[in-house]
mmCIF file of C-alpha atoms in Angstrom:
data_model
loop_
_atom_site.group_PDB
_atom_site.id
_atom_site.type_symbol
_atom_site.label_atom_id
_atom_site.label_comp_id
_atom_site.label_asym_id
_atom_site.label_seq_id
_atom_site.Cartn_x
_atom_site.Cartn_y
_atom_site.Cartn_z
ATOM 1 C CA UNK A 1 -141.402 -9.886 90.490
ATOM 2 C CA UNK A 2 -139.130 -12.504 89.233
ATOM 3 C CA UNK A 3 -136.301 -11.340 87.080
ATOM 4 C CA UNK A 4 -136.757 -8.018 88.501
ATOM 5 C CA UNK A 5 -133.278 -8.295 90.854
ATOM 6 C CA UNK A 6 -129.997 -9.510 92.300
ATOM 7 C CA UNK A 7 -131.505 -11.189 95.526
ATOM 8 C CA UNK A 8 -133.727 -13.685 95.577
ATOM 9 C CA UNK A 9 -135.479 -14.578 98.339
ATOM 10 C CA UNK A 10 -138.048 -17.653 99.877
ATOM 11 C CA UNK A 11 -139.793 -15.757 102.830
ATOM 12 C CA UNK A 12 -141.055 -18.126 105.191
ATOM 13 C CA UNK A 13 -143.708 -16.214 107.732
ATOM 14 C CA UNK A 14 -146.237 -16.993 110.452
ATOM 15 C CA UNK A 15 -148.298 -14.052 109.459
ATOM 16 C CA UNK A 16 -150.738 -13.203 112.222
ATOM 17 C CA UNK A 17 -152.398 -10.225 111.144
ATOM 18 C CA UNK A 18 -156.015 -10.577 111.221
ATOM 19 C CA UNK A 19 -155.868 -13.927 113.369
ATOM 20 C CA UNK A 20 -157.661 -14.280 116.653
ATOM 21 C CA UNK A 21 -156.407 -17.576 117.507
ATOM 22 C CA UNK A 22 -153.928 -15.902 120.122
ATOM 23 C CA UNK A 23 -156.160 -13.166 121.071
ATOM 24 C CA UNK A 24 -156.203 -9.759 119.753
ATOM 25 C CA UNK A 25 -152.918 -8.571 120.970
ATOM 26 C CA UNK A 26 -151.312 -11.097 118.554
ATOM 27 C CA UNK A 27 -154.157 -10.616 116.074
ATOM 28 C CA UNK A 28 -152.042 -7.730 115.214
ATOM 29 C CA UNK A 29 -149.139 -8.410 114.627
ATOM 30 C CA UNK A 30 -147.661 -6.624 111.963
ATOM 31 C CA UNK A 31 -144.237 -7.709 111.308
ATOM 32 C CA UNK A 32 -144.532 -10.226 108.676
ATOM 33 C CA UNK A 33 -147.103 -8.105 106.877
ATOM 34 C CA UNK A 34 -144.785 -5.051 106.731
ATOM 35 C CA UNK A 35 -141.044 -7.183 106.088
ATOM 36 C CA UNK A 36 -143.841 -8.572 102.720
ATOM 37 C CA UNK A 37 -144.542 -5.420 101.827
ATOM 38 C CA UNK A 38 -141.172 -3.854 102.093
ATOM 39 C CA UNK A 39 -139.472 -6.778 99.780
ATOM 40 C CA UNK A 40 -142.197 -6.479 97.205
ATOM 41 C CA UNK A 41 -141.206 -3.020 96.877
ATOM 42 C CA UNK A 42 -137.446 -3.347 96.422
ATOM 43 C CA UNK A 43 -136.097 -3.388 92.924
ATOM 44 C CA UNK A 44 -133.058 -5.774 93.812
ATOM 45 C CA UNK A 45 -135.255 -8.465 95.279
ATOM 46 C CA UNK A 46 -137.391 -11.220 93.392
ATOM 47 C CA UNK A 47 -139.359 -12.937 96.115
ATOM 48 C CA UNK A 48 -139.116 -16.254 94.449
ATOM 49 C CA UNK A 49 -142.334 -17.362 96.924
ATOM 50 C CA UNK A 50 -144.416 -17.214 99.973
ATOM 51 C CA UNK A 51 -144.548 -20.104 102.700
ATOM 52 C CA UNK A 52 -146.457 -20.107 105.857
ATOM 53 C CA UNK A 53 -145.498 -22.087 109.272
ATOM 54 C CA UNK A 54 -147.065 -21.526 113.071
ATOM 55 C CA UNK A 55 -145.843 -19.459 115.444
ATOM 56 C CA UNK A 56 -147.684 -16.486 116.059
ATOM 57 C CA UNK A 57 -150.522 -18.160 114.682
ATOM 58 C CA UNK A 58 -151.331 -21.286 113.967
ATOM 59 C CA UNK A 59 -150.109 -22.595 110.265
ATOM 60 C CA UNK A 60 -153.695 -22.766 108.568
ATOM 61 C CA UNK A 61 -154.530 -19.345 109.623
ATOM 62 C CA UNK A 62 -150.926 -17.904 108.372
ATOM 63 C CA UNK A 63 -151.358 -19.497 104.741
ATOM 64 C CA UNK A 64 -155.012 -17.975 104.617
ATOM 65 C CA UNK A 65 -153.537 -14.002 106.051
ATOM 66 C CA UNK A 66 -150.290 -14.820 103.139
ATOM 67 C CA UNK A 67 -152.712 -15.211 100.234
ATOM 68 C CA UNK A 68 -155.040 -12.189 101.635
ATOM 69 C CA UNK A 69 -152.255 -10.148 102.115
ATOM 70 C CA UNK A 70 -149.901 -11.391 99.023
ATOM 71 C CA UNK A 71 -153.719 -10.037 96.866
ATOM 72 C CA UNK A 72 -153.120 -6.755 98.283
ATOM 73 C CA UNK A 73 -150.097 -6.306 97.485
ATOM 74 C CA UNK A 74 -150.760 -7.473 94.023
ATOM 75 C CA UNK A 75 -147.938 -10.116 94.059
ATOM 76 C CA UNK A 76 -148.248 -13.655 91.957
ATOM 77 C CA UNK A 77 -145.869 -15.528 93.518
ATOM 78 C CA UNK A 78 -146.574 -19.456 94.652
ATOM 79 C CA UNK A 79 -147.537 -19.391 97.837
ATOM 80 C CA UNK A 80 -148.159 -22.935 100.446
ATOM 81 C CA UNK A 81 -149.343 -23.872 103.629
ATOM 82 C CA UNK A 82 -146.897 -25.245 105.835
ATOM 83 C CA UNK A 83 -146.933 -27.689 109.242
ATOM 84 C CA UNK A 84 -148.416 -26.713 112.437
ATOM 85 C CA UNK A 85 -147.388 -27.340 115.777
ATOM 86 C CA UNK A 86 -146.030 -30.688 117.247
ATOM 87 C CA UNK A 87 -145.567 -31.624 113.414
ATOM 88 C CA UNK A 88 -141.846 -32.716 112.826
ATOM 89 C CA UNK A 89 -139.841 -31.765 110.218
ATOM 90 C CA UNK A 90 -138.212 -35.433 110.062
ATOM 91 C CA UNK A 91 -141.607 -37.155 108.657
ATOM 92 C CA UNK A 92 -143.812 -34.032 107.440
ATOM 93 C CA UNK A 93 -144.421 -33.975 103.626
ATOM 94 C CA UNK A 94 -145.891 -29.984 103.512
ATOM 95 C CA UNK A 95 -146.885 -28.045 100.810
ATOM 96 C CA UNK A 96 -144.643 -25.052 101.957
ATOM 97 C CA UNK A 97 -141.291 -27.390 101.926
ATOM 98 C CA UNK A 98 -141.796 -29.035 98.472
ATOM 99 C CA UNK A 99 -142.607 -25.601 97.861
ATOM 100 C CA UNK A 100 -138.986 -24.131 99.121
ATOM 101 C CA UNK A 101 -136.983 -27.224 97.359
ATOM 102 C CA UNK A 102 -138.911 -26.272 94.239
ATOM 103 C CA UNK A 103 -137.983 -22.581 94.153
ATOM 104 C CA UNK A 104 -135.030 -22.902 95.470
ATOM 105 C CA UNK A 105 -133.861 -26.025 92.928
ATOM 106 C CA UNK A 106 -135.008 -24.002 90.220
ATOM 107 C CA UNK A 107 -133.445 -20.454 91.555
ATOM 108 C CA UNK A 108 -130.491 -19.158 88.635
ATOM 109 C CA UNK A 109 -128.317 -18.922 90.785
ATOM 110 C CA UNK A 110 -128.494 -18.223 95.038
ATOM 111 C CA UNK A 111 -131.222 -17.857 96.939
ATOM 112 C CA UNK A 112 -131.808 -16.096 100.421
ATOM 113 C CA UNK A 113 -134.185 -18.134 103.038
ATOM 114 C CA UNK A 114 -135.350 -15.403 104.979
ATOM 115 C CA UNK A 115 -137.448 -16.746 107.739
ATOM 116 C CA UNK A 116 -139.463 -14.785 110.096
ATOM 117 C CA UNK A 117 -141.590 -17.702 112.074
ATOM 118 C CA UNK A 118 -140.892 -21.285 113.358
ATOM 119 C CA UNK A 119 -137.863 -22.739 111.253
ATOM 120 C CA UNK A 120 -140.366 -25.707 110.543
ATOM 121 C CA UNK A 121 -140.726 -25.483 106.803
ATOM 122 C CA UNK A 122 -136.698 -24.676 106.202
ATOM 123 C CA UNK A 123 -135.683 -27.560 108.382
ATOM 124 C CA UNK A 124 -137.926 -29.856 106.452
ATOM 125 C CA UNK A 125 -136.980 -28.897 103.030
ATOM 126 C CA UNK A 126 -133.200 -29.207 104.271
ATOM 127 C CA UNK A 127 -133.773 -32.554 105.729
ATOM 128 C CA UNK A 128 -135.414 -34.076 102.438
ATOM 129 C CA UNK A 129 -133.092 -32.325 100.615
ATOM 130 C CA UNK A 130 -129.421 -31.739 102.132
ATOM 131 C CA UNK A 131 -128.140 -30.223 99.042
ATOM 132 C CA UNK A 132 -130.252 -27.510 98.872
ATOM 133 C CA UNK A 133 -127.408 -25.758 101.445
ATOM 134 C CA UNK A 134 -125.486 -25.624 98.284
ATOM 135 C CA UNK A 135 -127.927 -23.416 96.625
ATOM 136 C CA UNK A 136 -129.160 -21.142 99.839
ATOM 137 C CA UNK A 137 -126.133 -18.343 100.583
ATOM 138 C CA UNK A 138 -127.885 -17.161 103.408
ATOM 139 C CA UNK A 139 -130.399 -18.215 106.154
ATOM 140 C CA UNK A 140 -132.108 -15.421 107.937
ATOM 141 C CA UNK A 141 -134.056 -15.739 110.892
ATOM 142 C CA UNK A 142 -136.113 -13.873 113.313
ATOM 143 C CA UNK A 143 -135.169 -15.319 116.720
ATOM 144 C CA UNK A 144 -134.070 -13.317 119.988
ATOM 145 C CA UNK A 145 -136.083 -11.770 122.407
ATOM 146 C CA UNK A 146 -133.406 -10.241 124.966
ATOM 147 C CA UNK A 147 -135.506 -8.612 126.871
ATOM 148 C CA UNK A 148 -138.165 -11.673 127.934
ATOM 149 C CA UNK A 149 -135.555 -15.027 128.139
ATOM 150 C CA UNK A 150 -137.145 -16.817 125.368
ATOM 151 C CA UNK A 151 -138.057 -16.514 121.786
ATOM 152 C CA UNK A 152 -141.490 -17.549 120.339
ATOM 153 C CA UNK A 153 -140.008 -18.346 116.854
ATOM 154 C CA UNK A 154 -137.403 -21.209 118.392
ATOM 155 C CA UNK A 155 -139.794 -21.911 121.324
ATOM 156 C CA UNK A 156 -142.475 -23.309 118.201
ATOM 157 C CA UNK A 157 -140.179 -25.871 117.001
ATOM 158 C CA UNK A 158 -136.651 -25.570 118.853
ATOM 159 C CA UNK A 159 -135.357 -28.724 116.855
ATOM 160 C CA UNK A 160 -136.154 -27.549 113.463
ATOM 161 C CA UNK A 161 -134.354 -24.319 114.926
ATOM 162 C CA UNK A 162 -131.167 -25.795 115.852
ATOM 163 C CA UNK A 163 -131.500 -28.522 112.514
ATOM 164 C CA UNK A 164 -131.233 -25.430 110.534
ATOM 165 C CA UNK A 165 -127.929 -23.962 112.518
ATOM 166 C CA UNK A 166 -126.718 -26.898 112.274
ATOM 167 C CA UNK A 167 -127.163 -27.308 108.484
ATOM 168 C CA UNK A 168 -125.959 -24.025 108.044
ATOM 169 C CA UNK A 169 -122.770 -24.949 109.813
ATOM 170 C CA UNK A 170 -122.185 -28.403 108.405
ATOM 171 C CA UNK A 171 -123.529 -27.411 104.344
ATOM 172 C CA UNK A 172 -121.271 -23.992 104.532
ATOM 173 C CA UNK A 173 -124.647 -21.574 103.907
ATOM 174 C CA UNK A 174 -124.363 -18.472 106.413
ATOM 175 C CA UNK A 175 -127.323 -18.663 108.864
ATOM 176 C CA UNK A 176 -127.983 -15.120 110.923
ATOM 177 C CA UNK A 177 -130.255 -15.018 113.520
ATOM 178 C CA UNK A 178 -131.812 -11.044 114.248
ATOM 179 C CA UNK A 179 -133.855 -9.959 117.441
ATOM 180 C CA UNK A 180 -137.340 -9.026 116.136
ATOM 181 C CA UNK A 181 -136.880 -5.612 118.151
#
C-alpha cells in the first residue's frame, strides 16, 4: 500500500478475533479486524504498519490474529508484537515501538497513530523518542465507554494513556480520543 495515498497511518490494535483468552464473548471481537480491513481498502491511506498491544487480548495472541488477519487481507506491511500487561512503557524495549519510531522516522512527511487498544506501544515509542511528536499530526484513540464508567483500552495501561495526552499536549500533535460505540 505504501505510496498509494495522502494519509499515512501506524495502526496500533489488540486484535481479539479468534482469541479465547477472555472467553468467547471477547473471542469475537471484531472491531480491530474490520477498522484493518476498512483502511486497507481506502485509496488515500498507506498503512505504513501493523503493531499489536493487550487489551482485549493478551499481546502475544494479538500479534499472532494481526499477521493471520494482515494474510487475508493480502497486505505486506511490517508488522510486531508489542508489551503485555503490567509491562511499562518507561523500561520496555518492544518490537512494536522500535517498530512505530521506525515507520514513523522514515514517514515523507506526517503520519497518523491511530490506536485502537492499550496506548502501551505509542507511549513507549514517544518516551524513547520525544521527537517523534514532531512527525505524528494526529493521535487517535479508541477510549470511552459512556455507558459502563470505565474503558478497557485506558483501564490496560492508564499511564501510558495519560503519557500519550500528555505528549500530545506538551509536543503540539492533536490527540482525539473516540467512544468505540
Amino acid at each position: 500500500l505504501a505510496g498509494r495515498g495522502q494519509i499515512q497511518v501506524v495502526l496500533d490494535v489488540d486484535l481479539a478475533i479468534m482469541s479465547p483468552a477472555w472467553g468467547a464473548s471477547l473471542g469475537l471481537d471484531l472491531d480491530d479486524s474490520l477498522a484493518l480491513a476498512m483502511l486497507s481498502t481506502l485509496p488515500q491511506v498507506d498503512i505504513l504498519s501493523l503493531t499489536a498491544t493487550h487489551g482485549n487480548t493478551l499481546a502475544t495472541l494479538a500479534c499472532r490474529n494481526v499477521h493471520a488477519v494482515a494474510q487475508e487481507l493480502n497486505l505486506t506491511v511490517p508488522v510486531a508484537c508489542g508489551g503485555g500487561y503490567y509491562s511499562d512503557y518507561r523500561t520496555a524495549a518492544t518490537e512494536a515501538a522500535a517498530l512505530i519510531t521506525k515507520t514513523t522516522r522514515e514517514a515523507e512527511g506526517s503520519v497518523v497513530w491511530l490506536g485502537l487498544g492499550s496506548a502501551t506501544n505509542f507511549a513507549e515509542a514517544l518516551h524513547r523518542d520525544p521527537t517523534l511528536a514532531g512527525k505524528v499530526s494526529k493521535v487517535a484513540l479508541m477510549g470511552t465507554r459512556f455507558d459502563r464508567g470505565w474503558d478497557l483500552n485506558r483501564w490496560a495501561d492508564p499511564a501510558a494513556f495519560d503519557f500519550v495526552m500528555r505528549a500530545g499536549r506538551q509536543g503540539g500533535m492533536e490527540v482525539q480520543v473516540t467512544p468505540a460505540e
